[in-house]
Amino acid sequence: MFDFFFDKMYNEYVENETVQRLTPVGLAFIGDAVHTLYVREYVTAASDCVVGTLHTAASRLVNAKCQAAVLDVLISVGAFSPAEADVVRRAKNAHLHSRAKTASPDDYHKATALEAVIGYVHISGDAERERELLEQCVQIGLRVSGRK
């Protein structure tokens, strides 16, 4: 019974809300979950390790410093469409009510921007673009974190 109501609520939300009405922080909230899940699936498929090792591997890719470096690379290669670039700009300039414990404010804003654009692509429903963007994030993240 709960599943029926949740599916109905989610479908109505996606259909009735335009992405432009969502705040950058709201998009980042969604993008954080999508990015974390993708990275966890990636490290689990790439390795047959115990959970603690998987968590450590995922944490190297899902932290503000790494995400900020990934965003810098994506911007430098012109990876974003004009609409995505607008989301990045708005999210980098958003007033955040929380602070990262282990990252600079600049890195935290950039990480939020990366998560926001991932959330934007996810909510937009373009699964091919979402997969492409997430794959780029992981590959760049592996390079900047010194893992590949």
Coordinates of N, CA and C in Angstrom, one line a residue:
M1 N 0.8 -1.2 0.0 CA 0.0 0.0 0.0 C 0.9 1.3 0.0
F2 N 1.9 1.3 0.8 CA 2.8 2.4 0.9 C 3.5 2.7 -0.5
D3 N 3.9 1.6 -1.1 CA 4.5 1.7 -2.4 C 3.6 2.4 -3.4
F4 N 2.4 2.1 -3.4 CA 1.4 2.7 -4.4 C 1.4 4.2 -4.1
F5 N 1.3 4.6 -2.9 CA 1.2 6.1 -2.6 C 2.5 6.8 -2.9
F6 N 3.6 6.1 -2.6 CA 4.9 6.7 -2.8 C 5.1 6.9 -4.3
D7 N 4.8 5.9 -5.1 CA 4.9 6.0 -6.6 C 4.1 7.1 -7.1
K8 N 2.8 7.1 -6.7 CA 1.9 8.2 -7.1 C 2.4 9.5 -6.8
M9 N 2.9 9.7 -5.5 CA 3.4 11.0 -5.1 C 4.6 11.4 -5.9
Y10 N 5.6 10.4 -6.1 CA 6.8 10.7 -6.9 C 6.5 11.1 -8.3
N11 N 5.6 10.4 -9.0 CA 5.2 10.6 -10.3 C 4.5 12.0 -10.5
E12 N 3.7 12.3 -9.5 CA 3.0 13.6 -9.6 C 4.1 14.7 -9.3
Y13 N 5.0 14.5 -8.4 CA 6.1 15.5 -8.2 C 6.9 15.8 -9.4
V14 N 7.3 14.7 -10.1 CA 8.2 14.9 -11.2 C 7.4 15.5 -12.4
E15 N 6.1 15.1 -12.5 CA 5.3 15.7 -13.6 C 4.9 17.1 -13.3
N16 N 4.6 17.5 -12.1 CA 4.0 18.8 -11.8 C 5.1 19.8 -11.5
E17 N 6.2 19.5 -11.0 CA 7.3 20.4 -10.7 C 8.2 20.6 -11.9
T18 N 8.5 21.8 -12.2 CA 9.5 22.1 -13.2 C 10.8 22.2 -12.5
V19 N 11.9 21.8 -13.2 CA 13.2 21.8 -12.6 C 13.6 23.2 -12.3
Q20 N 13.2 24.2 -13.1 CA 13.5 25.6 -12.8 C 13.0 26.1 -11.5
R21 N 11.9 25.5 -11.0 CA 11.3 25.9 -9.7 C 12.0 25.3 -8.5
L22 N 12.8 24.3 -8.7 CA 13.6 23.7 -7.6 C 14.8 24.6 -7.3
T23 N 15.1 24.7 -6.0 CA 16.2 25.4 -5.6 C 17.5 24.7 -5.9
P24 N 18.6 25.4 -6.1 CA 19.9 24.7 -6.3 C 20.2 23.7 -5.1
V25 N 19.9 24.1 -3.9 CA 20.1 23.2 -2.8 C 19.2 22.0 -2.8
G26 N 18.0 22.1 -3.2 CA 17.1 21.0 -3.4 C 17.6 20.0 -4.5
L27 N 18.1 20.6 -5.6 CA 18.7 19.8 -6.6 C 20.0 19.1 -6.1
A28 N 20.8 19.7 -5.3 CA 22.0 19.1 -4.8 C 21.6 18.0 -3.8
F29 N 20.5 18.1 -3.1 CA 20.1 17.1 -2.2 C 19.8 15.8 -3.0
I30 N 19.1 16.0 -4.1 CA 18.8 14.8 -5.0 C 20.1 14.3 -5.6
G31 N 20.9 15.2 -6.1 CA 22.1 14.9 -6.8 C 23.1 14.1 -5.9
D32 N 23.2 14.5 -4.7 CA 24.1 13.8 -3.7 C 23.7 12.4 -3.6
A33 N 22.4 12.1 -3.5 CA 21.9 10.7 -3.4 C 22.2 9.9 -4.7
V34 N 22.0 10.5 -5.8 CA 22.2 9.8 -7.1 C 23.7 9.6 -7.3
H35 N 24.5 10.6 -7.0 CA 25.9 10.4 -7.2 C 26.5 9.3 -6.2
T36 N 26.1 9.4 -5.0 CA 26.6 8.4 -4.0 C 26.2 7.0 -4.4
L37 N 24.9 6.8 -4.8 CA 24.5 5.5 -5.2 C 25.3 5.0 -6.4
Y38 N 25.5 5.8 -7.4 CA 26.3 5.4 -8.6 C 27.7 5.0 -8.2
V39 N 28.3 5.8 -7.4 CA 29.7 5.5 -6.9 C 29.7 4.2 -6.1
R40 N 28.8 4.0 -5.3 CA 28.7 2.8 -4.5 C 28.5 1.6 -5.4
E41 N 27.7 1.7 -6.4 CA 27.5 0.6 -7.4 C 28.8 0.3 -8.1
Y42 N 29.5 1.4 -8.5 CA 30.7 1.3 -9.3 C 31.8 0.6 -8.4
V43 N 32.0 1.0 -7.2 CA 33.1 0.4 -6.4 C 32.7 -1.0 -6.0
T44 N 31.5 -1.3 -5.8 CA 31.0 -2.7 -5.5 C 31.3 -3.6 -6.7
A45 N 30.9 -3.1 -7.9 CA 31.1 -3.9 -9.1 C 32.6 -4.1 -9.5
A46 N 33.4 -3.1 -9.1 CA 34.8 -3.1 -9.5 C 35.7 -4.0 -8.5
S47 N 35.1 -4.3 -7.4 CA 35.9 -5.0 -6.3 C 35.1 -5.9 -5.5
D48 N 35.7 -7.0 -5.0 CA 35.0 -7.9 -4.2 C 35.6 -7.8 -2.8
C49 N 35.3 -6.7 -2.1 CA 36.0 -6.4 -0.8 C 34.9 -6.4 0.3
V50 N 35.4 -6.2 1.5 CA 34.5 -6.1 2.6 C 33.9 -4.7 2.6
V51 N 32.8 -4.5 3.3 CA 32.1 -3.3 3.3 C 32.9 -2.1 3.7
G52 N 33.8 -2.2 4.7 CA 34.6 -1.1 5.2 C 35.5 -0.6 4.0
T53 N 36.1 -1.6 3.3 CA 37.0 -1.2 2.2 C 36.2 -0.5 1.1
L54 N 35.0 -1.0 0.8 CA 34.1 -0.4 -0.2 C 33.7 1.0 0.2
H55 N 33.4 1.2 1.5 CA 33.1 2.5 2.0 C 34.2 3.5 1.8
T56 N 35.4 3.0 2.1 CA 36.6 3.9 2.0 C 36.8 4.3 0.5
A57 N 36.7 3.3 -0.4 CA 36.8 3.6 -1.8 C 35.8 4.6 -2.3
A58 N 34.6 4.4 -1.9 CA 33.5 5.3 -2.3 C 33.7 6.7 -1.7
S59 N 34.2 6.8 -0.5 CA 34.4 8.1 0.2 C 35.5 8.9 -0.5
R60 N 36.4 8.3 -1.1 CA 37.4 9.0 -1.9 C 36.9 9.7 -3.1
L61 N 35.7 9.3 -3.6 CA 35.1 9.9 -4.8 C 33.9 10.8 -4.4
V62 N 33.4 10.6 -3.2 CA 32.2 11.3 -2.8 C 32.6 12.2 -1.6
N63 N 33.4 13.2 -1.8 CA 33.7 14.2 -0.8 C 33.9 15.5 -1.5
A64 N 33.8 16.5 -0.7 CA 33.8 17.9 -1.3 C 35.0 18.2 -2.1
K65 N 36.2 17.8 -1.6 CA 37.4 18.2 -2.3 C 37.5 17.5 -3.7
C66 N 37.2 16.2 -3.7 CA 37.2 15.5 -5.0 C 36.1 16.0 -5.9
Q67 N 34.9 16.2 -5.4 CA 33.8 16.7 -6.2 C 34.1 18.1 -6.8
A68 N 34.8 19.0 -6.0 CA 35.2 20.3 -6.5 C 36.2 20.2 -7.7
A69 N 37.1 19.2 -7.5 CA 38.1 19.0 -8.6 C 37.4 18.5 -9.8
V70 N 36.5 17.6 -9.7 CA 35.7 17.0 -10.8 C 35.0 18.2 -11.5
L71 N 34.3 19.0 -10.8 CA 33.6 20.1 -11.4 C 34.5 21.0 -12.2
D72 N 35.7 21.3 -11.6 CA 36.7 22.2 -12.3 C 37.0 21.6 -13.7
V73 N 37.3 20.3 -13.7 CA 37.6 19.6 -14.9 C 36.5 19.7 -15.9
L74 N 35.3 19.3 -15.4 CA 34.1 19.4 -16.3 C 33.9 20.7 -16.9
I75 N 34.0 21.8 -16.1 CA 33.9 23.1 -16.6 C 35.0 23.4 -17.7
S76 N 36.2 23.0 -17.4 CA 37.3 23.3 -18.3 C 37.2 22.7 -19.6
V77 N 36.5 21.5 -19.7 CA 36.4 20.8 -21.0 C 35.0 21.1 -21.6
G78 N 34.2 22.0 -21.0 CA 33.0 22.4 -21.6 C 31.9 21.3 -21.6
A79 N 31.9 20.5 -20.5 CA 31.0 19.4 -20.5 C 29.5 19.7 -20.3
F80 N 29.2 20.9 -19.9 CA 27.8 21.2 -19.6 C 27.1 21.9 -20.7
S81 N 25.8 21.6 -20.9 CA 24.9 22.3 -21.8 C 24.7 23.7 -21.1
P82 N 24.1 24.7 -21.9 CA 23.8 26.0 -21.3 C 22.9 25.9 -20.1
A83 N 21.9 25.0 -20.1 CA 21.0 24.9 -19.0 C 21.7 24.3 -17.8
E84 N 22.6 23.3 -18.0 CA 23.3 22.7 -16.9 C 24.3 23.7 -16.4
A85 N 25.0 24.5 -17.2 CA 25.9 25.5 -16.8 C 25.2 26.6 -15.9
D86 N 24.0 26.9 -16.2 CA 23.2 27.8 -15.4 C 22.9 27.2 -14.0
V87 N 22.6 25.9 -14.0 CA 22.4 25.3 -12.7 C 23.7 25.3 -11.8
V88 N 24.8 25.0 -12.5 CA 26.1 25.1 -11.8 C 26.4 26.5 -11.3
R89 N 26.1 27.5 -12.1 CA 26.3 28.9 -11.6 C 25.5 29.2 -10.4
R90 N 24.2 28.9 -10.5 CA 23.2 29.2 -9.4 C 23.6 28.5 -8.2
A91 N 24.0 27.2 -8.3 CA 24.3 26.4 -7.1 C 25.6 26.9 -6.5
K92 N 26.6 27.3 -7.3 CA 27.9 27.8 -6.7 C 27.6 29.0 -5.9
N93 N 26.7 29.8 -6.3 CA 26.4 31.1 -5.6 C 25.3 31.0 -4.6
A94 N 24.7 29.8 -4.4 CA 23.6 29.6 -3.4 C 24.1 29.9 -2.0
H95 N 23.2 30.4 -1.2 CA 23.5 30.6 0.2 C 23.3 29.3 0.9
L96 N 24.4 28.7 1.4 CA 24.3 27.4 2.1 C 24.2 27.6 3.6
H97 N 23.4 26.8 4.2 CA 23.2 26.9 5.7 C 24.1 25.9 6.5
S98 N 24.8 25.1 5.8 CA 25.7 24.2 6.4 C 27.2 24.4 5.9
R99 N 28.1 23.8 6.6 CA 29.5 23.9 6.3 C 30.1 22.6 6.3
A100 N 31.1 22.3 5.4 CA 31.8 21.1 5.4 C 32.8 21.1 6.6
K101 N 33.0 20.0 7.2 CA 34.0 19.9 8.3 C 35.4 19.8 7.7
T102 N 35.6 19.2 6.6 CA 36.9 18.9 6.1 C 37.2 19.5 4.8
A103 N 36.4 20.5 4.4 CA 36.7 21.2 3.1 C 36.6 22.7 3.2
S104 N 37.2 23.4 2.3 CA 37.1 24.8 2.3 C 35.7 25.2 1.8
P105 N 35.3 26.5 2.1 CA 34.0 26.9 1.6 C 33.9 26.9 0.1
D106 N 35.0 27.2 -0.6 CA 35.0 27.2 -2.0 C 34.8 25.8 -2.6
D107 N 35.5 24.8 -2.0 CA 35.3 23.4 -2.4 C 33.9 23.0 -2.1
Y108 N 33.3 23.4 -1.0 CA 32.0 23.0 -0.6 C 31.0 23.5 -1.6
H109 N 31.1 24.8 -2.0 CA 30.2 25.4 -3.0 C 30.3 24.7 -4.3
K110 N 31.5 24.3 -4.7 CA 31.7 23.6 -6.0 C 31.1 22.2 -5.9
A111 N 31.3 21.5 -4.8 CA 30.7 20.2 -4.6 C 29.2 20.3 -4.7
T112 N 28.6 21.3 -4.1 CA 27.2 21.5 -4.1 C 26.7 21.7 -5.6
A113 N 27.5 22.5 -6.3 CA 27.2 22.8 -7.7 C 27.2 21.5 -8.5
L114 N 28.2 20.6 -8.3 CA 28.2 19.3 -9.0 C 27.0 18.5 -8.7
E115 N 26.7 18.4 -7.4 CA 25.6 17.6 -7.0 C 24.3 18.2 -7.5
A116 N 24.2 19.5 -7.6 CA 23.0 20.2 -8.2 C 22.8 19.8 -9.6
V117 N 23.8 19.8 -10.4 CA 23.7 19.5 -11.8 C 23.4 18.1 -12.0
I118 N 23.9 17.2 -11.2 CA 23.5 15.8 -11.2 C 22.0 15.6 -10.9
G119 N 21.6 16.3 -9.9 CA 20.1 16.3 -9.5 C 19.3 16.9 -10.6
Y120 N 19.7 17.9 -11.3 CA 19.0 18.5 -12.4 C 18.8 17.5 -13.5
V121 N 19.9 16.9 -13.9 CA 19.8 15.9 -15.0 C 19.0 14.7 -14.6
H122 N 19.1 14.3 -13.4 CA 18.2 13.2 -12.9 C 16.8 13.5 -12.9
I123 N 16.4 14.6 -12.4 CA 15.0 15.1 -12.3 C 14.4 15.3 -13.7
S124 N 15.3 15.8 -14.6 CA 14.9 16.0 -16.0 C 14.5 14.8 -16.7
G125 N 15.0 13.6 -16.2 CA 14.6 12.3 -16.8 C 15.4 11.9 -18.0
D126 N 16.6 12.5 -18.3 CA 17.4 12.1 -19.4 C 18.4 11.1 -18.9
A127 N 18.0 9.8 -18.9 CA 18.8 8.7 -18.3 C 20.2 8.6 -19.1
E128 N 20.2 8.8 -20.4 CA 21.5 8.7 -21.1 C 22.4 9.8 -20.7
R129 N 22.0 11.0 -20.5 CA 22.8 12.1 -20.1 C 23.3 11.9 -18.7
E130 N 22.4 11.4 -17.8 CA 22.7 11.1 -16.4 C 23.8 10.1 -16.3
R131 N 23.7 9.0 -17.1 CA 24.8 8.0 -17.0 C 26.1 8.5 -17.5
E132 N 26.0 9.3 -18.6 CA 27.2 9.9 -19.2 C 27.9 10.8 -18.2
L133 N 27.1 11.7 -17.5 CA 27.7 12.6 -16.6 C 28.3 11.9 -15.3
L134 N 27.6 10.9 -14.8 CA 28.1 10.1 -13.7 C 29.3 9.3 -14.0
E135 N 29.4 8.8 -15.2 CA 30.6 8.1 -15.7 C 31.8 9.0 -15.7
Q136 N 31.6 10.2 -16.3 CA 32.6 11.2 -16.3 C 33.1 11.6 -14.9
C137 N 32.1 11.8 -14.0 CA 32.5 12.1 -12.6 C 33.3 11.1 -12.0
V138 N 33.0 9.8 -12.2 CA 33.8 8.7 -11.6 C 35.2 8.7 -12.2
Q139 N 35.3 8.7 -13.5 CA 36.6 8.6 -14.2 C 37.5 9.8 -13.8
I140 N 36.9 11.0 -13.8 CA 37.7 12.2 -13.4 C 38.1 12.1 -11.9
G141 N 37.1 11.6 -11.1 CA 37.4 11.5 -9.7 C 38.5 10.5 -9.4
L142 N 38.5 9.4 -10.1 CA 39.6 8.4 -9.9 C 40.9 9.0 -10.3
R143 N 41.0 9.8 -11.3 CA 42.2 10.5 -11.7 C 42.7 11.5 -10.7
V144 N 41.8 12.4 -10.3 CA 42.2 13.5 -9.3 C 42.4 12.9 -7.9
S145 N 41.9 11.8 -7.6 CA 42.1 11.2 -6.3 C 43.4 10.3 -6.3
G146 N 44.0 10.2 -7.5 CA 45.2 9.4 -7.6 C 44.9 7.9 -7.6
R147 N 43.7 7.5 -8.0 CA 43.4 6.0 -8.0 C 43.6 5.4 -9.4
K148 N 43.6 6.2 -10.4 CA 43.8 5.6 -11.8 C 44.5 6.5 -12.6

